[in-house]
Coordinates of C-alpha atoms in Angstrom, one line a residue:
M10 CA 14.3 5.7 34.8
D11 CA 13.2 2.1 35.0
I12 CA 12.7 0.5 31.7
L13 CA 11.1 -2.8 30.9
V14 CA 12.1 -4.3 27.5
L15 CA 10.0 -7.3 26.1
G16 CA 12.7 -9.2 24.2
G17 CA 16.1 -7.6 24.3
T18 CA 18.9 -10.2 23.9
R19 CA 19.2 -10.4 20.2
F20 CA 20.2 -7.7 17.5
V21 CA 17.6 -5.0 17.6
G22 CA 16.5 -5.6 21.3
R23 CA 20.1 -5.9 22.2
H24 CA 21.0 -2.5 20.8
I25 CA 18.0 -1.1 22.6
V26 CA 18.9 -2.5 26.0
E27 CA 22.6 -1.3 25.4
A28 CA 21.4 2.1 24.6
F29 CA 19.2 2.7 27.7
L30 CA 22.0 1.2 29.9
A31 CA 24.6 3.6 28.3
A32 CA 21.9 6.6 29.1
G33 CA 22.2 5.6 32.8
H34 CA 18.8 4.0 33.1
A35 CA 17.9 0.8 34.8
V36 CA 16.7 -2.1 32.5
S37 CA 14.7 -5.1 32.9
V38 CA 14.7 -7.5 30.2
F39 CA 11.7 -10.0 29.8
T40 CA 12.5 -13.1 27.7
R41 CA 12.3 -16.9 27.6
G42 CA 15.8 -17.2 28.3
T43 CA 16.7 -19.4 25.2
S44 CA 18.9 -17.1 23.2
P45 CA 22.5 -17.7 23.2
D46 CA 23.2 -13.9 23.5
N47 CA 21.9 -13.6 27.0
D48 CA 25.0 -11.8 28.5
L49 CA 23.9 -8.3 29.1
P50 CA 25.7 -7.1 32.1
G51 CA 24.0 -4.5 34.0
A52 CA 20.4 -5.6 33.1
E53 CA 18.0 -7.5 35.1
H54 CA 16.8 -10.7 33.6
L55 CA 13.3 -11.7 34.0
R56 CA 12.0 -15.0 32.6
G57 CA 8.8 -15.7 31.0
D58 CA 6.7 -16.7 27.8
R59 CA 4.6 -14.1 25.9
N60 CA 2.6 -17.0 24.5
G61 CA 1.9 -18.5 28.0
G62 CA -1.0 -16.3 28.9
D63 CA -1.2 -15.1 32.5
A64 CA 1.2 -17.7 33.8
G65 CA 3.9 -16.6 31.1
H66 CA 3.8 -13.1 32.4
A67 CA 4.1 -13.9 36.1
A68 CA 7.5 -12.3 36.6
L69 CA 6.0 -8.9 35.6
R70 CA 3.2 -8.8 38.2
G71 CA 3.6 -6.6 41.2
R72 CA 6.3 -4.3 39.4
T73 CA 6.2 -1.0 38.0
W74 CA 8.4 0.9 35.2
D75 CA 8.6 4.2 33.7
A76 CA 8.3 2.7 30.2
C77 CA 8.1 -0.5 28.3
V78 CA 9.8 -1.1 25.0
D79 CA 8.1 -3.9 23.1
V80 CA 10.6 -5.6 20.6
S81 CA 9.0 -9.0 20.5
G82 CA 5.3 -8.6 19.9
Y83 CA 4.1 -10.2 16.7
T84 CA 0.5 -11.4 17.4
P85 CA -2.6 -9.9 18.9
R86 CA -2.9 -12.7 21.7
Q87 CA 0.7 -11.5 22.7
L88 CA -0.2 -7.8 22.7
H89 CA -3.5 -8.3 24.5
A90 CA -1.6 -10.0 27.3
S91 CA 1.1 -7.7 27.7
T92 CA -1.0 -4.4 27.2
G93 CA -3.6 -5.8 29.6
L94 CA -1.1 -6.6 32.3
L95 CA 1.1 -3.4 31.9
R96 CA -1.5 -0.9 31.5
G97 CA -1.4 -0.1 35.1
Q98 CA 2.2 -0.7 35.6
V99 CA 4.2 1.4 33.1
K100 CA 3.7 4.9 32.2
Q101 CA 4.5 4.6 28.3
Y102 CA 4.5 1.8 25.8
V103 CA 6.8 2.0 23.0
F104 CA 6.0 -0.7 20.3
V105 CA 8.6 -1.7 17.6
S106 CA 6.3 -2.4 14.5
T107 CA 7.4 -2.4 10.9
V108 CA 7.0 -0.6 7.6
S109 CA 5.4 -3.7 6.3
V110 CA 2.1 -2.4 7.7
Y111 CA 1.8 -0.1 4.7
A112 CA -0.5 -1.3 2.1
E113 CA 0.8 0.7 -0.7
Q114 CA 4.5 -0.1 -0.8
G115 CA 5.0 1.4 -4.2
R116 CA 4.3 5.0 -2.9
H117 CA 7.2 7.5 -2.9
P118 CA 8.1 8.3 -0.3
V119 CA 6.2 6.3 2.3
R120 CA 4.9 8.5 5.1
E121 CA 3.2 7.7 8.5
D122 CA -0.3 8.6 7.4
D123 CA -0.2 6.3 4.4
P124 CA -2.9 3.6 4.2
L125 CA -2.3 0.5 6.2
F126 CA -3.2 -3.2 5.4
P127 CA -6.4 -4.3 7.1
P128 CA -5.6 -5.8 10.4
A129 CA -5.3 -9.4 11.1
A130 CA -7.9 -11.1 13.2
D131 CA -7.3 -11.6 16.9
D132 CA -7.0 -15.4 16.6
V133 CA -4.3 -15.3 13.9
T134 CA -1.1 -16.6 15.4
E135 CA 1.0 -17.8 12.5
V136 CA 3.5 -15.4 11.3
T137 CA 4.0 -15.6 7.6
G138 CA 5.2 -13.4 4.7
E139 CA 1.4 -12.6 4.1
T140 CA 0.3 -12.2 7.8
Y141 CA 3.3 -10.3 9.0
G142 CA 2.2 -6.9 8.0
P143 CA -1.6 -7.3 9.1
L144 CA -0.6 -8.9 12.3
K145 CA 1.6 -5.8 13.1
V146 CA -1.4 -3.5 12.1
R147 CA -3.6 -5.2 14.6
C148 CA -0.8 -5.2 17.4
E149 CA -0.5 -1.4 16.8
Q150 CA -4.3 -0.9 17.3
I151 CA -4.1 -2.9 20.6
V152 CA -1.3 -0.8 21.9
Q153 CA -2.9 2.4 21.0
E154 CA -6.4 1.2 22.3
A155 CA -4.6 0.4 25.6
F156 CA -2.3 3.4 26.1
G157 CA -3.8 6.2 24.0
P158 CA -1.4 9.2 23.8
A159 CA 1.0 7.5 26.2
C160 CA 2.4 5.2 23.4
V161 CA 4.8 5.4 20.6
I162 CA 4.8 3.2 17.5
L163 CA 8.2 2.8 15.7
R164 CA 8.1 1.5 12.1
P165 CA 11.5 0.5 11.0
Q166 CA 12.3 -0.5 7.6
L167 CA 15.1 -3.1 7.1
V168 CA 17.3 -3.0 10.1
A169 CA 21.0 -3.3 9.7
G170 CA 24.2 -3.0 11.7
P171 CA 26.4 -5.2 13.9
G172 CA 24.6 -8.2 15.1
D173 CA 22.3 -8.7 12.1
Y174 CA 21.8 -12.4 11.9
T175 CA 19.3 -12.1 9.2
A176 CA 21.5 -12.9 6.2
R177 CA 20.1 -9.9 4.4
Y178 CA 22.1 -6.7 4.6
P179 CA 25.5 -8.3 5.7
Y180 CA 25.6 -10.0 2.3
W181 CA 26.9 -6.7 0.6
P182 CA 29.7 -5.8 3.0
D183 CA 30.7 -9.6 2.9
R184 CA 30.4 -9.8 -0.8
V185 CA 32.6 -6.7 -1.4
A186 CA 35.1 -8.2 1.1
R187 CA 35.3 -11.5 -0.9
G188 CA 36.4 -9.8 -4.1
G189 CA 35.8 -10.9 -7.7
T190 CA 33.1 -9.7 -10.1
I191 CA 30.0 -8.6 -8.1
L192 CA 26.7 -8.8 -9.5
A193 CA 24.4 -5.8 -8.7
A194 CA 21.4 -4.0 -10.3
G195 CA 20.0 -0.6 -10.7
A196 CA 23.3 1.4 -10.5
D197 CA 21.9 4.9 -10.9
A198 CA 18.1 4.3 -11.1
D199 CA 17.5 2.3 -7.9
F200 CA 18.2 2.8 -4.2
M201 CA 18.9 1.1 -0.9
Q202 CA 17.8 2.4 2.4
V203 CA 18.0 0.8 5.8
I204 CA 18.0 1.9 9.4
D205 CA 21.1 1.2 11.7
A206 CA 19.9 -0.7 14.7
R207 CA 21.9 1.6 16.9
D208 CA 19.9 4.8 15.5
L209 CA 16.7 3.0 16.2
A210 CA 17.9 2.1 19.7
R211 CA 19.0 5.8 20.5
F212 CA 15.6 7.0 19.1
A213 CA 13.8 4.6 21.5
V214 CA 15.7 6.2 24.4
T215 CA 14.7 9.6 23.2
A216 CA 11.1 8.5 22.8
V217 CA 11.0 7.6 26.5
E218 CA 13.3 10.5 28.0
E219 CA 11.2 13.1 25.8
R220 CA 7.7 11.4 26.6
L221 CA 7.1 11.4 22.7
S222 CA 3.7 10.2 21.4
G223 CA 2.6 9.0 18.2
V224 CA 3.9 7.2 15.0
F225 CA 7.5 7.4 13.7
N226 CA 9.1 5.7 10.6
M227 CA 12.5 4.7 11.4
A228 CA 14.5 5.1 8.0
G229 CA 18.1 5.7 7.4
P230 CA 19.8 7.7 4.6
R231 CA 18.6 6.7 0.9
V232 CA 21.7 5.8 -0.9
G233 CA 22.0 5.0 -4.7
W234 CA 23.4 1.3 -5.4
R235 CA 26.4 2.7 -7.3
E236 CA 27.2 5.0 -4.5
F237 CA 26.7 2.3 -1.9
L238 CA 29.1 0.0 -3.4
A239 CA 31.7 2.6 -4.4
M240 CA 31.9 3.9 -0.7
Q241 CA 32.9 0.3 0.1
E242 CA 35.6 0.3 -2.6
A243 CA 34.1 -2.5 -4.7
A244 CA 36.5 -2.9 -7.6
D245 CA 34.6 -5.0 -10.0
V246 CA 30.9 -4.7 -10.4
H247 CA 28.7 -6.1 -13.2
W248 CA 25.7 -3.8 -13.4
T249 CA 22.5 -5.0 -14.8
T250 CA 18.9 -4.0 -14.9
P251 CA 16.0 -5.6 -13.1
E252 CA 14.6 -6.6 -16.4
A253 CA 17.7 -8.6 -17.2
L254 CA 17.6 -10.1 -13.9
E255 CA 14.0 -11.4 -14.4
R256 CA 15.0 -12.8 -17.8
A257 CA 17.9 -14.7 -16.1
G258 CA 15.3 -16.1 -13.6
V259 CA 16.5 -14.1 -10.5
E260 CA 13.7 -13.1 -8.1
F261 CA 14.1 -9.9 -6.4
T262 CA 13.8 -11.8 -3.1
E263 CA 16.9 -13.8 -4.2
L264 CA 19.5 -10.9 -4.4
P265 CA 19.5 -9.5 -0.9
I266 CA 17.4 -6.1 -0.2
Y267 CA 17.5 -5.1 -3.8
L268 CA 14.1 -3.7 -4.8
P269 CA 13.6 -1.7 -8.0
A270 CA 12.4 1.8 -7.4
N271 CA 9.4 1.5 -9.8
G272 CA 8.5 -2.0 -8.4
E273 CA 5.6 -2.8 -6.3
Q274 CA 7.7 -2.5 -3.2
G275 CA 9.8 0.2 -4.3
G276 CA 8.7 2.6 -1.7
I277 CA 10.2 0.6 1.0
M278 CA 13.4 2.0 -0.2
D279 CA 12.2 5.5 -0.1
V280 CA 10.7 5.9 3.5
S281 CA 10.2 9.4 4.9
N282 CA 12.2 9.9 8.1
D283 CA 11.3 13.6 8.3
R284 CA 8.9 13.2 11.4
A285 CA 11.5 11.0 13.3
R286 CA 14.5 13.4 12.5
A287 CA 12.3 16.4 13.8
A288 CA 11.8 14.6 16.9
G289 CA 15.5 13.7 17.6
L290 CA 16.5 10.8 15.2
T291 CA 20.2 10.9 14.4
L292 CA 21.7 8.9 11.6
T293 CA 25.0 6.9 11.3
D294 CA 26.8 7.4 8.1
P295 CA 26.1 4.5 5.7
L296 CA 29.7 3.7 5.3
A297 CA 30.1 3.2 9.1
T298 CA 27.1 0.9 9.1
A299 CA 28.8 -1.3 6.4
Q300 CA 32.1 -1.3 7.9
D301 CA 30.9 -2.1 11.4
T302 CA 28.5 -4.9 10.0
R303 CA 31.5 -6.3 8.1
A304 CA 33.6 -6.3 11.4
W305 CA 30.8 -8.0 13.2
S306 CA 30.0 -10.5 10.3
A307 CA 33.8 -11.4 9.2
P308 CA 34.3 -14.2 11.6
R309 CA 31.1 -15.9 11.2
D310 CA 31.0 -17.3 7.9
T311 CA 27.4 -16.7 7.0
V312 CA 26.0 -18.6 4.4
Y313 CA 23.7 -16.5 2.0
S314 CA 20.9 -17.7 -0.2
F315 CA 22.5 -16.0 -3.2
T316 CA 25.6 -18.3 -3.2
P317 CA 28.8 -17.8 -5.1
E318 CA 27.9 -20.6 -7.5
R319 CA 24.4 -19.0 -8.1
E320 CA 26.1 -15.5 -8.6
A321 CA 28.5 -17.0 -11.2
E322 CA 25.7 -18.8 -13.0
V323 CA 23.5 -15.6 -13.3
L324 CA 26.8 -13.8 -14.3
A325 CA 27.3 -16.3 -17.2
L326 CA 23.6 -16.0 -18.4
L327 CA 23.9 -12.1 -18.3
G328 CA 27.3 -12.4 -20.3
A329 CA 25.8 -14.7 -22.9
E330 CA 22.8 -12.2 -23.3
D331 CA 25.1 -9.3 -23.7
A332 CA 27.2 -11.0 -26.3
R333 CA 24.1 -11.9 -28.2
T334 CA 22.7 -8.3 -28.3
S335 CA 26.0 -6.6 -29.0

C-alpha cells in the first residue's frame, strides 16, 4: 500500500516509517526537513510546514494514499488543515495521540472509555504541560469528525526504546550501567509501564493492513520497580518511599518516569492494553527494551535532570533521616 506519514524522521515517527517499509509498503514522509535524522532510505521525502496553512501543505496536493499516519499533530489548527486536505486523498487516518487525554489519571486501570479532559479551543496553539492533553483531545475529535469509522486513534503512554531522545526512560538503563548506589523508590508497591516504540510502530502497520477502527491504548508490560532494576542486574539499590522522597524535597517529575501507584497520576503506569492486544498488539520483553535503549544511548552521554550530584545529595539526606529514626 501507499502510506503517508506526517512527521517521521525522529524516534516514534522513524520507527513507524521503518515498520511500514519493512512490511513492504511504499512510504511518503511529510516533514519540514529540519531534523538531523532525515536519512530514511526507501522513503519518499515531501517538504512542508503544518503550521503554514494551505501553502504549507502544497506538497500533498494532487496525491492519494491508502492511509495516513499522523505522528506530528498537536494543535487543532494543524489537524483542521491536514484532515481538511486529506479527507478526499486518503482512505484511512491513523492519529497518534497520548494517554495524557485522560482526565482521571488516578484510575486503575486506565481504559479507552474513561473520561477525557475538556477539549482545548481551536485557537489554542501553545503546547504546555497544561494544554497538551486538552489539545490532543480536540485533535482526536477533529480526526473523528473528518474520517468517522475510517480513523484509528492510538493513545500511547510514555514511549521507550532505541532513539528515545527525551532523557526520561533512558535514564534507568544508563544509570544501572554507571554503577554505584542507585536511588529508587516503590520497590514492591509501585510500577513502571512504557510502550516500546517498535511495538507501537508494528501496531500502526496492523491498524492499516487490517483496516482497524476506533481507539486503542498503547501500553506495554506492567513491571514492579524492583523487578525492573533486578532484570538489568542493578547491584546496589537504595530503596526508599515516595513519602521519604517528598521529605527530601524530590519532586516526582525529577526522578525520571517514577509515579507512585496511589498518586494522582498513578494510573498512567496502569494502562490497560486489552483492546489493542486483542486487535494484534505484540509486546517486546521489558529487558530487551532496556538493553536496546542502553545500546543506543551509551555513546551519547545524555545529561539528565537528575544528576549524579543531585542523587548523591538526596542519598545523603535519606541516610541522615534513616540514622535519626533508627
